[in-house]
Amino acid sequence: MSLNLVAMVFLLVTVVVSEDTSFTYNGFQSNHLYLDGDAEFTTNGMLRLTNDTKQQKGHAFYPNPVVFKNTFNASVSSFSTTFVFAMRSEYLNLGGDGIVFVISPTKGLPNPLPSQYLGLFNEINNGNKSNHVFGVELDTIQNSEFGDINDNHVGIDINELKSVKSAPAGYFSGGEFKNLSLISGYSMQVWVEYDGVKKQINVTLAPIYVDKPENPLLSLTKDLSPILNSSMYVGFSSSTGSVLTSHYVLGWSFKMNGQAQKLAICELPKLPRFGNKESMVLTVGLPLISISLVLMVALAVVHVMKRRKFAELLEDWEQDYGPHRFKFKDLSIATKGFRENELLGSGGFGRVYKGVMPVSKIEVAVKRVSHESRQGMREFVAEIVSIGRLRHRNLVPLLGYCRRKGELLLVYEYMPNGSLDKYLYNHPRVTLNWSQRFRIIKGIALGLFYLHEEWEQVVVHRDIKASNVLLDAELNGRLGDFGLSRLYDHGTDPQTTHVVGTLGYLAPEHTRTGKVTTSSDVFAFGAFLLEVVCGRRPVEQVGESESVILVDWVYECWKRGEVLEAKDPNLGTNYRSEEVVLVLKLGLLCSHSEPLVRPCMRQVVQYLERDVPLPDISLLSLSSAGLSFGHHEDFQDCPMSYPSSMDRPLSHTSSIAESLLSGGR
Ligand SMILES: *[C@@H]1O[C@H](CO)[C@@H](O)[C@H](O)[C@H]1NC(C)=O
Ligand SMILES: *[C@@H]1O[C@H](CO)[C@@H](O)[C@H](O)[C@H]1NC(C)=O
Ligand SMILES: *[C@@H]1O[C@H](CO)[C@@H](O)[C@H](O)[C@H]1NC(C)=O
Ligand SMILES: *[C@@H]1O[C@H](CO)[C@@H](O)[C@H](O)[C@H]1NC(C)=O
Ligand SMILES: *[C@@H]1O[C@H](CO)[C@@H](O)[C@H](O)[C@H]1NC(C)=O
Ligand SMILES: *[C@@H]1O[C@H](CO)[C@@H](O)[C@H](O)[C@H]1NC(C)=O
């Protein structure tokens, strides 16, 4: 009798114990998980959910079901889990799409989609209450359809991708909030805890070297009992979008009814190093020790020389930008040592070289900007990195940067068709037809509209001109070089405001005050419009002492009622005159000397799309307000040299402008 009782108690205990699933993986050498899609274990024991592919997904689940509700109680019991992850992308601050920790009735739902669906849902089952799915998403793309707050957030998802609660990635340390970048490429740890009595979920995030912060990033009071079934699977789902990204999990522990075991951080497998291969001397040099001392000395000398050749500047604050910092050595190899043959061009800011990155074989354009002052470099790099997050089909993507003594190198995606100005001025000898030009104009308008109004902060381009418009393989116009002139704002003497930009595109108020605004960009855009339609530069020298100012000339044509006369004769007869007239008039309107009269880029886009008719410019008293460059007296301060045709004394031009003004229009 008493023996039976003992046996029964023992049985009960074992049942209860066996129901409290608990496991810990410090690395995944033992390979006990269920995997599908792109998920695999790497040779050094990492779980790689997606393997550097686009539009793919991967899943990893603990193979056995986990009991979340015991037989006597319909409430979900407490549980706790923690894992270490890392996301590595080919680009600067751009990856996608993310990782979700999932609790699901099966090892994943049927027919999941990649990209924004995170390999978890599809457009039909997303949001269906019979999903019975709980998730914690680490999401690096902002999808407005799911109400994402930004492109770097942590969210609690129930049955759908629209998070019940979310927060920008980061953690609390000593009462202060610290931002984290999920796709920085560095390892981070996540804790997800549920208290079955308080019905509370906490989600906490921290860099791997920080102990679990006391305050969670997200805390939600929600009873999971109606959502979770009694028997569920736990694991991860991940997906990629259109950027090559690898999603890794390095360690994972889970426990029902208790605290998940701490991960042994030091034992976790190591991520591949940023950049690539080990140093040559390390791998080659070591076996040589026993062979010959002489050889070693020789090698060491070579190494030192090589080190000097490839020396770069790297400061502590740059650690955060790790993945977006290119190695000078790689850039040097990519451009064959910055050979003249690889030179694509040289502009106001420096020389641009074509290159092919050694491992990825991505084609890049590397711009070498000489910059002696270290002052403001930190802010500038922060800005460059933030600019790297700008994504628009009409902007040239910035991939990353590198710093050396006295020099900054910016790495852009390579644009195979070069810059627009060459096509306008017959070099190469290809003339763009009207529909190509009109498409480029509309594209650049959209790109600038994005910079001014659609991105999270207002970005003033500051140097819009045909030579800063690049053409991609499909001859789409893409704006390049944005924000670069900022570098010279942080210049040596903060008291003087340098006017940076290009003559002919500089708004009068800009040259007067040195202040740049979105409407000074619109002014430059106006000059650009006229340039593209007329095939002439904003200021052209005729003979020894005369200049033609394009906007004045177009204005004269318009006043005579012959605005079409201004168009590029190379356009031939194959054009739509109403479009040509529209762009010319819009060019005049944007060139108005009064900033308030100029349209904003939103209006410009509407006019070009003909959603809204262009205002009657004759009513805008152009003649009295004038269309001119205004005064250029500050121009001598300009620290830059300009492309040849603009390189001429300013006083001269303003006198022309003045004589035109007094010539009474
Ligand atoms: C990624 O995984 C898929 C499926 O396992 C495989 O076919 C592909 O070769 C892998 N790609 C890389 C870059 O490892
Ligand atoms: C989950 O529970 C619901 C009812 O609570 C049930 O209809 C459904 O079939 C269960 N799902 C699975 C996969 O067991
Ligand atoms: C939700 O999914 C269930 C099971 O797949 C299906 O029967 C039901 O029609 C779906 N509900 C909606 C609103 O789509
Ligand atoms: C953290 O990021 C937010 C936006 O994501 C930004 O507004 C804030 O300035 C950042 N804080 C720090 C300290 O970088
Ligand atoms: C969530 O965090 C709060 C604040 O630290 C704490 O009081 C609470 O007990 C936590 N709840 C869980 C489920 O861990
Ligand atoms: C069921 O479990 C919850 C928490 O796990 C507890 O608060 C509740 O009292 C339990 N109910 C019963 C009937 O045991």
mmCIF file with all atom_site columns, C-alpha atoms in Angstrom, residues 436-538:
data_model
loop_
_atom_site.group_PDB
_atom_site.id
_atom_site.type_symbol
_atom_site.label_atom_id
_atom_site.label_alt_id
_atom_site.label_comp_id
_atom_site.label_asym_id
_atom_site.label_entity_id
_atom_site.label_seq_id
_atom_site.pdbx_PDB_ins_code
_atom_site.Cartn_x
_atom_site.Cartn_y
_atom_site.Cartn_z
_atom_site.occupancy
_atom_site.B_iso_or_equiv
_atom_site.pdbx_formal_charge
_atom_site.auth_seq_id
_atom_site.auth_comp_id
_atom_site.auth_asym_id
_atom_site.auth_atom_id
_atom_site.pdbx_PDB_model_num
ATOM 1   C CA . GLN A 1 436 ? 14.699 59.341 -72.163 1.00 0.00 ? 436 GLN A CA 1
ATOM 2   C CA . ARG A 1 437 ? 15.352 62.881 -70.985 1.00 0.00 ? 437 ARG A CA 1
ATOM 3   C CA . PHE A 1 438 ? 11.844 63.303 -69.646 1.00 0.00 ? 438 PHE A CA 1
ATOM 4   C CA . ARG A 1 439 ? 12.113 60.021 -67.737 1.00 0.00 ? 439 ARG A CA 1
ATOM 5   C CA . ILE A 1 440 ? 15.434 61.118 -66.219 1.00 0.00 ? 440 ILE A CA 1
ATOM 6   C CA . ILE A 1 441 ? 13.928 64.462 -65.214 1.00 0.00 ? 441 ILE A CA 1
ATOM 7   C CA . LYS A 1 442 ? 10.964 62.775 -63.554 1.00 0.00 ? 442 LYS A CA 1
ATOM 8   C CA . GLY A 1 443 ? 13.255 60.304 -61.803 1.00 0.00 ? 443 GLY A CA 1
ATOM 9   C CA . ILE A 1 444 ? 15.499 63.008 -60.398 1.00 0.00 ? 444 ILE A CA 1
ATOM 10  C CA . ALA A 1 445 ? 12.429 64.941 -59.252 1.00 0.00 ? 445 ALA A CA 1
ATOM 11  C CA . LEU A 1 446 ? 11.272 61.848 -57.372 1.00 0.00 ? 446 LEU A CA 1
ATOM 12  C CA . GLY A 1 447 ? 14.709 61.293 -55.860 1.00 0.00 ? 447 GLY A CA 1
ATOM 13  C CA . LEU A 1 448 ? 14.891 64.862 -54.651 1.00 0.00 ? 448 LEU A CA 1
ATOM 14  C CA . PHE A 1 449 ? 11.329 64.726 -53.370 1.00 0.00 ? 449 PHE A CA 1
ATOM 15  C CA . TYR A 1 450 ? 12.347 61.666 -51.351 1.00 0.00 ? 450 TYR A CA 1
ATOM 16  C CA . LEU A 1 451 ? 15.328 63.517 -49.868 1.00 0.00 ? 451 LEU A CA 1
ATOM 17  C CA . HIS A 1 452 ? 13.286 66.591 -49.022 1.00 0.00 ? 452 HIS A CA 1
ATOM 18  C CA . GLU A 1 453 ? 10.035 65.155 -47.830 1.00 0.00 ? 453 GLU A CA 1
ATOM 19  C CA . GLU A 1 454 ? 9.846  61.408 -47.658 1.00 0.00 ? 454 GLU A CA 1
ATOM 20  C CA . TRP A 1 455 ? 12.819 60.356 -45.607 1.00 0.00 ? 455 TRP A CA 1
ATOM 21  C CA . GLU A 1 456 ? 12.885 60.508 -41.817 1.00 0.00 ? 456 GLU A CA 1
ATOM 22  C CA . GLN A 1 457 ? 14.886 63.706 -41.880 1.00 0.00 ? 457 GLN A CA 1
ATOM 23  C CA . VAL A 1 458 ? 15.159 66.466 -44.439 1.00 0.00 ? 458 VAL A CA 1
ATOM 24  C CA . VAL A 1 459 ? 18.237 66.020 -46.592 1.00 0.00 ? 459 VAL A CA 1
ATOM 25  C CA . VAL A 1 460 ? 19.291 68.997 -48.669 1.00 0.00 ? 460 VAL A CA 1
ATOM 26  C CA . HIS A 1 461 ? 21.326 67.794 -51.603 1.00 0.00 ? 461 HIS A CA 1
ATOM 27  C CA . ARG A 1 462 ? 23.262 71.057 -52.098 1.00 0.00 ? 462 ARG A CA 1
ATOM 28  C CA . ASP A 1 463 ? 24.853 70.239 -55.414 1.00 0.00 ? 463 ASP A CA 1
ATOM 29  C CA . ILE A 1 464 ? 22.299 69.271 -58.024 1.00 0.00 ? 464 ILE A CA 1
ATOM 30  C CA . LYS A 1 465 ? 23.618 69.441 -61.556 1.00 0.00 ? 465 LYS A CA 1
ATOM 31  C CA . ALA A 1 466 ? 23.811 67.245 -64.616 1.00 0.00 ? 466 ALA A CA 1
ATOM 32  C CA . SER A 1 467 ? 27.267 65.957 -63.712 1.00 0.00 ? 467 SER A CA 1
ATOM 33  C CA . ASN A 1 468 ? 25.896 64.697 -60.389 1.00 0.00 ? 468 ASN A CA 1
ATOM 34  C CA . VAL A 1 469 ? 23.161 62.730 -62.112 1.00 0.00 ? 469 VAL A CA 1
ATOM 35  C CA . LEU A 1 470 ? 24.294 59.240 -63.011 1.00 0.00 ? 470 LEU A CA 1
ATOM 36  C CA . LEU A 1 471 ? 22.632 56.803 -65.346 1.00 0.00 ? 471 LEU A CA 1
ATOM 37  C CA . ASP A 1 472 ? 22.154 53.188 -64.370 1.00 0.00 ? 472 ASP A CA 1
ATOM 38  C CA . ALA A 1 473 ? 22.004 50.256 -66.768 1.00 0.00 ? 473 ALA A CA 1
ATOM 39  C CA . GLU A 1 474 ? 18.413 51.093 -67.751 1.00 0.00 ? 474 GLU A CA 1
ATOM 40  C CA . LEU A 1 475 ? 19.260 54.793 -68.199 1.00 0.00 ? 475 LEU A CA 1
ATOM 41  C CA . ASN A 1 476 ? 17.344 55.759 -65.081 1.00 0.00 ? 476 ASN A CA 1
ATOM 42  C CA . GLY A 1 477 ? 18.620 58.982 -63.603 1.00 0.00 ? 477 GLY A CA 1
ATOM 43  C CA . ARG A 1 478 ? 20.104 58.662 -60.131 1.00 0.00 ? 478 ARG A CA 1
ATOM 44  C CA . LEU A 1 479 ? 21.310 61.473 -57.928 1.00 0.00 ? 479 LEU A CA 1
ATOM 45  C CA . GLY A 1 480 ? 24.788 61.076 -56.556 1.00 0.00 ? 480 GLY A CA 1
ATOM 46  C CA . ASP A 1 481 ? 27.065 62.919 -54.180 1.00 0.00 ? 481 ASP A CA 1
ATOM 47  C CA . PHE A 1 482 ? 24.412 64.076 -51.742 1.00 0.00 ? 482 PHE A CA 1
ATOM 48  C CA . GLY A 1 483 ? 25.555 65.519 -48.477 1.00 0.00 ? 483 GLY A CA 1
ATOM 49  C CA . LEU A 1 484 ? 29.199 65.621 -49.479 1.00 0.00 ? 484 LEU A CA 1
ATOM 50  C CA . SER A 1 485 ? 29.440 69.365 -49.361 1.00 0.00 ? 485 SER A CA 1
ATOM 51  C CA . ARG A 1 486 ? 28.573 69.024 -45.678 1.00 0.00 ? 486 ARG A CA 1
ATOM 52  C CA . LEU A 1 487 ? 32.107 67.840 -45.090 1.00 0.00 ? 487 LEU A CA 1
ATOM 53  C CA . TYR A 1 488 ? 33.317 71.329 -45.837 1.00 0.00 ? 488 TYR A CA 1
ATOM 54  C CA . ASP A 1 489 ? 30.765 72.888 -43.536 1.00 0.00 ? 489 ASP A CA 1
ATOM 55  C CA . HIS A 1 490 ? 32.602 71.381 -40.610 1.00 0.00 ? 490 HIS A CA 1
ATOM 56  C CA . GLY A 1 491 ? 35.648 73.081 -42.030 1.00 0.00 ? 491 GLY A CA 1
ATOM 57  C CA . THR A 1 492 ? 38.449 74.819 -40.241 1.00 0.00 ? 492 THR A CA 1
ATOM 58  C CA . ASP A 1 493 ? 36.823 78.133 -39.465 1.00 0.00 ? 493 ASP A CA 1
ATOM 59  C CA . PRO A 1 494 ? 33.300 77.800 -38.133 1.00 0.00 ? 494 PRO A CA 1
ATOM 60  C CA . GLN A 1 495 ? 32.828 81.577 -38.323 1.00 0.00 ? 495 GLN A CA 1
ATOM 61  C CA . THR A 1 496 ? 32.740 81.766 -42.074 1.00 0.00 ? 496 THR A CA 1
ATOM 62  C CA . THR A 1 497 ? 30.080 79.980 -43.978 1.00 0.00 ? 497 THR A CA 1
ATOM 63  C CA . HIS A 1 498 ? 31.497 78.740 -47.191 1.00 0.00 ? 498 HIS A CA 1
ATOM 64  C CA . VAL A 1 499 ? 29.326 78.703 -50.210 1.00 0.00 ? 499 VAL A CA 1
ATOM 65  C CA . VAL A 1 500 ? 29.571 75.267 -51.638 1.00 0.00 ? 500 VAL A CA 1
ATOM 66  C CA . GLY A 1 501 ? 27.897 74.376 -54.840 1.00 0.00 ? 501 GLY A CA 1
ATOM 67  C CA . THR A 1 502 ? 28.336 75.126 -58.471 1.00 0.00 ? 502 THR A CA 1
ATOM 68  C CA . LEU A 1 503 ? 27.965 78.444 -60.167 1.00 0.00 ? 503 LEU A CA 1
ATOM 69  C CA . GLY A 1 504 ? 24.869 78.667 -62.259 1.00 0.00 ? 504 GLY A CA 1
ATOM 70  C CA . TYR A 1 505 ? 22.997 76.417 -59.873 1.00 0.00 ? 505 TYR A CA 1
ATOM 71  C CA . LEU A 1 506 ? 23.401 78.571 -56.791 1.00 0.00 ? 506 LEU A CA 1
ATOM 72  C CA . ALA A 1 507 ? 20.280 80.304 -55.557 1.00 0.00 ? 507 ALA A CA 1
ATOM 73  C CA . PRO A 1 508 ? 20.736 84.035 -54.963 1.00 0.00 ? 508 PRO A CA 1
ATOM 74  C CA . GLU A 1 509 ? 19.794 83.795 -51.294 1.00 0.00 ? 509 GLU A CA 1
ATOM 75  C CA . HIS A 1 510 ? 22.288 80.966 -50.912 1.00 0.00 ? 510 HIS A CA 1
ATOM 76  C CA . THR A 1 511 ? 25.180 83.046 -52.173 1.00 0.00 ? 511 THR A CA 1
ATOM 77  C CA . ARG A 1 512 ? 24.020 85.948 -49.986 1.00 0.00 ? 512 ARG A CA 1
ATOM 78  C CA . THR A 1 513 ? 23.575 84.104 -46.718 1.00 0.00 ? 513 THR A CA 1
ATOM 79  C CA . GLY A 1 514 ? 25.448 80.863 -47.246 1.00 0.00 ? 514 GLY A CA 1
ATOM 80  C CA . LYS A 1 515 ? 22.370 79.017 -45.960 1.00 0.00 ? 515 LYS A CA 1
ATOM 81  C CA . VAL A 1 516 ? 21.130 76.030 -47.858 1.00 0.00 ? 516 VAL A CA 1
ATOM 82  C CA . THR A 1 517 ? 17.484 75.090 -47.831 1.00 0.00 ? 517 THR A CA 1
ATOM 83  C CA . THR A 1 518 ? 15.258 72.787 -49.801 1.00 0.00 ? 518 THR A CA 1
ATOM 84  C CA . SER A 1 519 ? 14.327 75.763 -51.948 1.00 0.00 ? 519 SER A CA 1
ATOM 85  C CA . SER A 1 520 ? 17.945 76.421 -52.878 1.00 0.00 ? 520 SER A CA 1
ATOM 86  C CA . ASP A 1 521 ? 17.928 72.797 -54.097 1.00 0.00 ? 521 ASP A CA 1
ATOM 87  C CA . VAL A 1 522 ? 14.781 73.601 -56.099 1.00 0.00 ? 522 VAL A CA 1
ATOM 88  C CA . PHE A 1 523 ? 16.621 76.537 -57.681 1.00 0.00 ? 523 PHE A CA 1
ATOM 89  C CA . ALA A 1 524 ? 19.441 74.235 -58.754 1.00 0.00 ? 524 ALA A CA 1
ATOM 90  C CA . PHE A 1 525 ? 16.881 71.723 -59.980 1.00 0.00 ? 525 PHE A CA 1
ATOM 91  C CA . GLY A 1 526 ? 15.425 74.492 -62.172 1.00 0.00 ? 526 GLY A CA 1
ATOM 92  C CA . ALA A 1 527 ? 18.834 75.120 -63.737 1.00 0.00 ? 527 ALA A CA 1
ATOM 93  C CA . PHE A 1 528 ? 19.167 71.363 -64.216 1.00 0.00 ? 528 PHE A CA 1
ATOM 94  C CA . LEU A 1 529 ? 15.794 71.180 -66.025 1.00 0.00 ? 529 LEU A CA 1
ATOM 95  C CA . LEU A 1 530 ? 16.805 73.877 -68.474 1.00 0.00 ? 530 LEU A CA 1
ATOM 96  C CA . GLU A 1 531 ? 20.176 72.233 -68.956 1.00 0.00 ? 531 GLU A CA 1
ATOM 97  C CA . VAL A 1 532 ? 18.590 68.900 -69.886 1.00 0.00 ? 532 VAL A CA 1
ATOM 98  C CA . VAL A 1 533 ? 16.031 70.393 -72.291 1.00 0.00 ? 533 VAL A CA 1
ATOM 99  C CA . CYS A 1 534 ? 18.345 72.912 -73.932 1.00 0.00 ? 534 CYS A CA 1
ATOM 100 C CA . GLY A 1 535 ? 21.504 70.809 -73.948 1.00 0.00 ? 535 GLY A CA 1
ATOM 101 C CA . ARG A 1 536 ? 23.425 73.860 -72.739 1.00 0.00 ? 536 ARG A CA 1
ATOM 102 C CA . ARG A 1 537 ? 25.234 74.650 -69.534 1.00 0.00 ? 537 ARG A CA 1
ATOM 103 C CA . PRO A 1 538 ? 23.667 77.122 -67.108 1.00 0.00 ? 538 PRO A CA 1
#
